[in-house]
CSV table of C-alpha atoms in Angstrom, one decimal:
chain,number,residue,atom,x,y,z
A,1,MET,CA,0.0,0.0,0.0
A,2,ASN,CA,1.2,3.5,-0.8
A,3,SER,CA,-0.4,6.0,1.4
A,4,SER,CA,0.9,9.4,2.5
A,5,LEU,CA,-0.9,8.9,5.8
A,6,GLY,CA,1.1,5.8,6.6
A,7,VAL,CA,-1.9,3.9,7.7
A,8,GLU,CA,-4.6,2.7,5.4
A,9,ARG,CA,-8.1,2.7,6.7
A,10,MET,CA,-9.2,-0.9,6.5
A,11,SER,CA,-12.5,-1.9,5.2
A,12,THR,CA,-14.8,-4.1,7.4
A,13,ASN,CA,-14.0,-6.8,4.9
A,14,GLU,CA,-10.3,-6.6,5.5
A,15,VAL,CA,-10.8,-6.8,9.2
A,16,ALA,CA,-13.1,-9.8,8.8
A,17,GLU,CA,-10.5,-11.5,6.6
A,18,LYS,CA,-7.8,-10.9,9.2
A,19,LEU,CA,-9.8,-12.3,12.0
A,20,LYS,CA,-10.9,-15.3,9.9
A,21,ALA,CA,-7.2,-16.1,9.2
A,22,SER,CA,-6.4,-16.0,13.0
A,23,THR,CA,-6.1,-18.7,15.6
A,24,VAL,CA,-6.6,-18.1,19.3
A,25,GLY,CA,-5.9,-20.6,22.0
A,26,ILE,CA,-7.9,-20.5,25.3
A,27,ALA,CA,-6.6,-22.2,28.5
A,28,GLY,CA,-9.5,-22.8,30.9
A,29,LEU,CA,-13.2,-22.8,30.0
A,30,GLY,CA,-14.7,-21.3,33.1
A,31,GLY,CA,-16.2,-17.9,33.6
A,32,LEU,CA,-13.3,-16.2,31.7
A,33,GLY,CA,-12.6,-18.8,29.0
A,34,SER,CA,-16.1,-19.7,28.0
A,35,ASN,CA,-17.1,-16.1,27.6
A,36,VAL,CA,-13.9,-15.2,25.8
A,37,ALA,CA,-14.6,-18.0,23.4
A,38,MET,CA,-18.2,-17.0,22.7
A,39,ALA,CA,-17.1,-13.3,22.1
A,40,LEU,CA,-14.3,-14.4,19.7
A,41,ALA,CA,-16.6,-16.8,17.9
A,42,ARG,CA,-19.2,-14.1,17.4
A,43,SER,CA,-16.4,-11.8,16.2
A,44,GLY,CA,-15.5,-14.3,13.5
A,45,ILE,CA,-12.1,-15.6,14.6
A,46,GLY,CA,-11.2,-18.4,12.2
A,47,ARG,CA,-10.0,-21.0,14.6
A,48,LEU,CA,-10.3,-21.5,18.3
A,49,ILE,CA,-8.3,-24.1,20.3
A,50,ILE,CA,-10.2,-24.6,23.6
A,51,VAL,CA,-8.6,-26.5,26.5
A,52,ASP,CA,-10.1,-27.7,29.7
A,53,PHE,CA,-10.4,-31.1,31.5
A,54,ASP,CA,-13.5,-30.3,33.6
A,55,GLU,CA,-17.2,-30.9,33.4
A,56,VAL,CA,-20.0,-28.4,33.6
A,57,GLU,CA,-21.4,-28.1,37.1
A,58,ARG,CA,-24.6,-26.5,38.3
A,59,SER,CA,-22.6,-23.9,40.2
A,60,ASN,CA,-20.8,-22.8,37.0
A,61,LEU,CA,-24.0,-21.4,35.5
A,62,ASN,CA,-23.9,-18.1,37.4
A,63,ARG,CA,-21.1,-16.9,35.2
A,64,GLN,CA,-20.1,-19.5,32.5
A,65,ALA,CA,-21.5,-19.8,29.0
A,66,TYR,CA,-23.3,-23.1,29.5
A,67,GLU,CA,-26.9,-24.2,30.1
A,68,VAL,CA,-28.7,-26.3,32.6
A,69,GLU,CA,-29.0,-29.2,30.1
A,70,GLN,CA,-25.2,-29.2,29.8
A,71,VAL,CA,-24.5,-30.0,33.4
A,72,GLY,CA,-22.3,-33.1,33.5
A,73,GLN,CA,-21.0,-32.7,30.0
A,74,ARG,CA,-17.3,-32.0,29.3
A,75,LYS,CA,-16.8,-28.3,29.0
A,76,THR,CA,-14.9,-28.7,25.8
A,77,GLU,CA,-17.9,-30.5,24.1
A,78,ALA,CA,-20.5,-28.2,25.6
A,79,LEU,CA,-18.7,-25.1,24.5
A,80,MET,CA,-18.0,-26.5,21.0
A,81,TYR,CA,-21.8,-27.0,20.7
A,82,ASN,CA,-22.6,-23.5,22.0
A,83,ILE,CA,-20.0,-21.9,19.6
A,84,GLU,CA,-21.5,-23.8,16.7
A,85,LYS,CA,-24.9,-22.5,17.6
A,86,ALA,CA,-23.6,-18.9,17.7
A,87,ASN,CA,-21.4,-19.1,14.6
A,88,PRO,CA,-21.2,-22.3,12.6
A,89,ASP,CA,-18.2,-20.9,10.6
A,90,ILE,CA,-15.7,-21.2,13.4
A,91,ASP,CA,-13.2,-24.1,13.3
A,92,VAL,CA,-13.0,-25.3,16.9
A,93,THR,CA,-10.4,-27.7,18.2
A,94,ALA,CA,-11.3,-29.1,21.6
A,95,VAL,CA,-8.5,-30.4,23.9
A,96,CYS,CA,-9.9,-32.2,26.9
A,97,GLN,CA,-6.9,-32.5,29.1
A,98,LYS,CA,-5.4,-31.1,32.3
A,99,LEU,CA,-2.5,-28.7,31.7
A,100,GLU,CA,0.5,-30.3,33.4
A,101,PRO,CA,3.6,-28.3,34.2
A,102,GLY,CA,6.3,-28.7,31.6
A,103,MET,CA,3.7,-29.5,28.9
A,104,MET,CA,1.3,-26.6,29.3
A,105,HIS,CA,2.4,-25.0,26.1
A,106,PHE,CA,1.8,-28.0,23.9
A,107,PRO,CA,-1.7,-27.1,22.7
A,108,PHE,CA,-0.7,-23.6,21.9
A,109,GLU,CA,2.3,-24.0,19.7
A,110,ASP,CA,0.4,-22.9,16.5
A,111,VAL,CA,-1.8,-20.2,17.8
A,112,ASP,CA,-1.5,-16.4,17.2
A,113,ILE,CA,-2.5,-15.5,20.7
A,114,VAL,CA,-2.8,-17.4,24.0
A,115,VAL,CA,-5.6,-16.5,26.4
A,116,GLU,CA,-5.0,-17.4,30.1
A,117,ALA,CA,-8.4,-18.1,31.6
A,118,LEU,CA,-7.5,-20.5,34.4
A,119,ASP,CA,-8.9,-20.6,37.9
A,120,SER,CA,-6.3,-20.9,40.7
A,121,ALA,CA,-3.6,-18.2,41.1
A,122,GLU,CA,-0.9,-20.9,41.3
A,123,THR,CA,-1.9,-22.4,38.0
A,124,LYS,CA,-2.2,-19.0,36.4
A,125,ALA,CA,1.3,-18.1,37.5
A,126,ALA,CA,2.7,-21.4,36.3
A,127,PHE,CA,1.0,-21.2,33.0
A,128,ILE,CA,1.9,-17.6,32.2
A,129,GLU,CA,5.6,-18.3,33.2
A,130,GLU,CA,5.7,-21.4,31.0
A,131,ILE,CA,4.2,-19.8,27.9
A,132,LEU,CA,6.4,-16.7,28.2
A,133,LEU,CA,9.5,-19.0,28.5
A,134,LYS,CA,8.6,-21.7,26.0
A,135,LEU,CA,6.6,-19.6,23.4
A,136,PRO,CA,8.3,-16.2,23.8
A,137,ASP,CA,6.9,-14.8,20.6
A,138,LYS,CA,3.3,-15.3,21.5
A,139,PRO,CA,1.2,-12.6,23.1
A,140,VAL,CA,-0.4,-13.8,26.3
A,141,VAL,CA,-3.7,-12.2,27.4
A,142,ALA,CA,-4.4,-13.0,31.1
A,143,ALA,CA,-6.8,-12.0,33.9
A,144,SER,CA,-6.5,-11.7,37.6
A,145,GLY,CA,-8.8,-10.5,40.4
A,146,VAL,CA,-12.2,-11.3,38.9
A,147,ALA,CA,-14.0,-12.0,42.2
A,148,GLY,CA,-16.4,-9.6,43.8
A,149,ILE,CA,-19.3,-7.2,42.9
A,150,GLY,CA,-18.9,-3.6,41.6
A,151,LYS,CA,-15.6,-1.7,41.5
A,152,SER,CA,-15.5,-2.0,37.8
A,153,GLU,CA,-13.3,1.1,37.8
A,154,ASN,CA,-10.5,-0.8,39.6
A,155,ILE,CA,-10.0,-3.1,36.6
A,156,ASN,CA,-6.9,-2.1,34.6
A,157,ILE,CA,-4.4,-3.5,32.1
A,158,HIS,CA,-0.8,-4.2,32.9
A,159,THR,CA,1.5,-4.7,30.0
A,160,SER,CA,4.9,-6.3,30.4
A,161,GLY,CA,6.6,-7.4,27.1
A,162,ASN,CA,4.3,-10.0,25.5
A,163,LEU,CA,2.1,-10.3,28.6
A,164,PHE,CA,-1.1,-8.4,28.8
A,165,LEU,CA,-2.8,-8.8,32.2
A,166,ILE,CA,-6.2,-7.5,32.9
A,167,GLU,CA,-6.2,-7.1,36.6
A,168,ASP,CA,-7.7,-5.7,39.8
A,169,LYS,CA,-4.8,-5.8,42.2
A,170,ASP,CA,-7.1,-5.2,45.3
A,171,ALA,CA,-9.7,-7.8,44.5
A,172,PRO,CA,-10.2,-10.8,46.8
A,173,SER,CA,-9.2,-14.3,45.9
A,174,SER,CA,-12.2,-16.5,44.8
A,175,ASP,CA,-11.7,-18.3,48.0
A,176,ASP,CA,-12.9,-15.2,49.8
A,177,GLY,CA,-15.0,-13.4,47.2
A,178,ILE,CA,-18.0,-14.2,45.2
A,179,LEU,CA,-17.8,-15.0,41.4
A,180,LEU,CA,-20.7,-13.7,39.3
A,181,ALA,CA,-21.3,-13.1,35.6
A,182,PRO,CA,-21.1,-9.3,35.4
A,183,ARG,CA,-17.6,-8.8,36.9
A,184,VAL,CA,-16.1,-12.0,35.5
A,185,GLY,CA,-17.7,-11.0,32.2
A,186,LEU,CA,-16.0,-7.6,32.2
A,187,PHE,CA,-12.6,-9.3,32.4
A,188,ALA,CA,-13.5,-11.9,29.8
A,189,TYR,CA,-14.8,-9.3,27.4
A,190,TRP,CA,-11.8,-7.0,28.0
A,191,GLN,CA,-9.6,-10.0,27.2
A,192,ALA,CA,-11.5,-10.8,24.0
A,193,ASN,CA,-11.4,-7.1,23.0
A,194,LEU,CA,-7.7,-7.0,23.6
A,195,VAL,CA,-7.2,-10.2,21.4
A,196,LEU,CA,-9.0,-8.4,18.6
A,197,GLN,CA,-6.9,-5.3,19.1
A,198,ILE,CA,-3.6,-7.3,19.0
A,199,LEU,CA,-4.8,-9.2,15.9
A,200,THR,CA,-5.7,-6.0,14.0
A,201,GLU,CA,-2.6,-4.1,15.1
A,202,GLY,CA,-1.5,-1.6,12.5
A,203,MET,CA,-4.9,-1.7,10.9
A,204,ASP,CA,-6.8,1.6,11.3
A,205,VAL,CA,-9.9,0.3,13.0
A,206,TYR,CA,-11.8,1.8,15.9
B,1,MET,CA,23.3,0.3,45.3
B,2,SER,CA,19.6,-0.1,44.7
B,3,ILE,CA,17.2,-2.1,42.6
B,4,LYS,CA,13.6,-1.4,41.6
B,5,VAL,CA,10.8,-3.8,42.4
B,6,ASN,CA,7.6,-2.9,40.6
B,7,THR,CA,9.0,0.6,40.0
B,8,ASN,CA,9.8,1.2,43.8
B,9,PRO,CA,13.4,1.7,44.5
B,10,ILE,CA,14.7,-0.5,47.4
B,11,ASP,CA,18.1,-1.3,48.8
B,12,TRP,CA,20.2,-3.9,46.9
B,13,VAL,CA,21.5,-6.7,49.1
B,14,GLU,CA,24.6,-8.4,47.9
B,15,GLY,CA,24.1,-12.1,47.2
B,16,GLU,CA,20.3,-12.0,47.7
B,17,SER,CA,18.4,-14.6,45.8
B,18,ILE,CA,14.9,-14.1,44.3
B,19,THR,CA,13.5,-16.4,47.0
B,20,GLN,CA,15.0,-14.1,49.7
B,21,LEU,CA,13.9,-10.9,47.9
B,22,LEU,CA,10.3,-12.2,47.6
B,23,LYS,CA,10.4,-13.0,51.3
B,24,ARG,CA,11.7,-9.5,52.1
B,25,MET,CA,8.9,-8.0,50.0
B,26,ASN,CA,6.3,-10.3,51.6
B,27,TYR,CA,5.2,-11.8,48.2
B,28,THR,CA,3.6,-15.2,48.2
B,29,PHE,CA,6.0,-17.4,46.2
B,30,PRO,CA,3.8,-19.7,44.1
B,31,LEU,CA,1.4,-17.0,43.0
B,32,VAL,CA,3.8,-14.7,41.1
B,33,VAL,CA,5.7,-14.4,37.8
B,34,VAL,CA,9.1,-12.7,38.2
B,35,LYS,CA,11.1,-10.9,35.6
B,36,ILE,CA,14.6,-9.5,36.0
B,37,ASP,CA,15.4,-6.8,33.5
B,38,GLY,CA,12.6,-8.1,31.3
B,39,GLN,CA,13.7,-11.7,31.5
B,40,VAL,CA,11.3,-14.3,32.9
B,41,ILE,CA,12.9,-16.4,35.7
B,42,PRO,CA,11.5,-19.9,36.1
B,43,LYS,CA,10.3,-20.7,39.6
B,44,ALA,CA,12.8,-23.6,39.8
B,45,LYS,CA,15.6,-21.1,39.6
B,46,TYR,CA,14.4,-18.6,42.3
B,47,SER,CA,16.8,-19.9,45.0
B,48,GLU,CA,19.9,-20.0,42.8
B,49,THR,CA,19.3,-16.7,40.9
B,50,ILE,CA,21.1,-13.8,42.6
B,51,VAL,CA,19.6,-10.3,42.1
B,52,PRO,CA,22.1,-8.0,40.4
B,53,ASP,CA,22.7,-4.4,41.6
B,54,ASP,CA,20.8,-1.8,39.5
B,55,SER,CA,18.4,-4.4,38.2
B,56,ILE,CA,14.7,-3.8,37.5
B,57,ILE,CA,12.5,-6.5,39.0
B,58,GLU,CA,9.0,-7.1,38.1
B,59,VAL,CA,6.8,-9.2,40.4
B,60,ILE,CA,3.4,-10.0,38.8
B,61,HIS,CA,1.0,-11.2,41.4
B,62,LEU,CA,-1.9,-13.4,40.3
B,63,ILE,CA,-5.2,-13.7,42.2
B,64,SER,CA,-7.5,-16.8,42.1
B,65,GLY,CA,-10.8,-16.8,40.1
B,66,GLY,CA,-11.9,-17.5,36.7
């Protein structure tokens, strides 16, 4: 392209093409991951690799993108079905396995962006560390401090190299605080929005 | 003779490991990601990695919930 402005305004089609050609990996399909996946599917991301070993429980339904009928199903299968219903054009690869230290990066070797959507702080830290070390070129979009009600204005983004952390530093741990759809959803949708931003970097889209 | 931890200047202690620094700062060891001058340090190396003078340390603290 030859523009004196330096940046070409991209048409909606070009953005759609870019997103369709992209692959995003999501580690954990709880309140963060299931909602990130649905948002990215609706946005037309070409391929999603979704990873979780767990099954849908009744207590998940207050914040996770599953339905009553799906209780007892594997999250990978249930989410694949829900994605298909929202947007049948998405290529979904479901990986039903626990992420074991030393091998956590395996499902994400071919993705453009890794989304950290895990539950316990310990697993989050181990996963982020391993991806940054083993797949140093991949952007990692993570979240921390999702528990609680209100205080939306405390949520912020911390960027450190390839790590993009959506966080509320003062939030309680989920052991001490309640997990509900609106606040967890804010983090999930911020993560998804950031994924789109990174994928369309350099394109003049607002 | 100082280092920065999450942008706060603190005294540099000769021979101090990451494990000792985290203890001094009251950080909970398994819940963090640590970078020294932009380089991620694996947890397995916290006790053998000595914090150099003038270094910029980043301790990223993760909170449970998802």
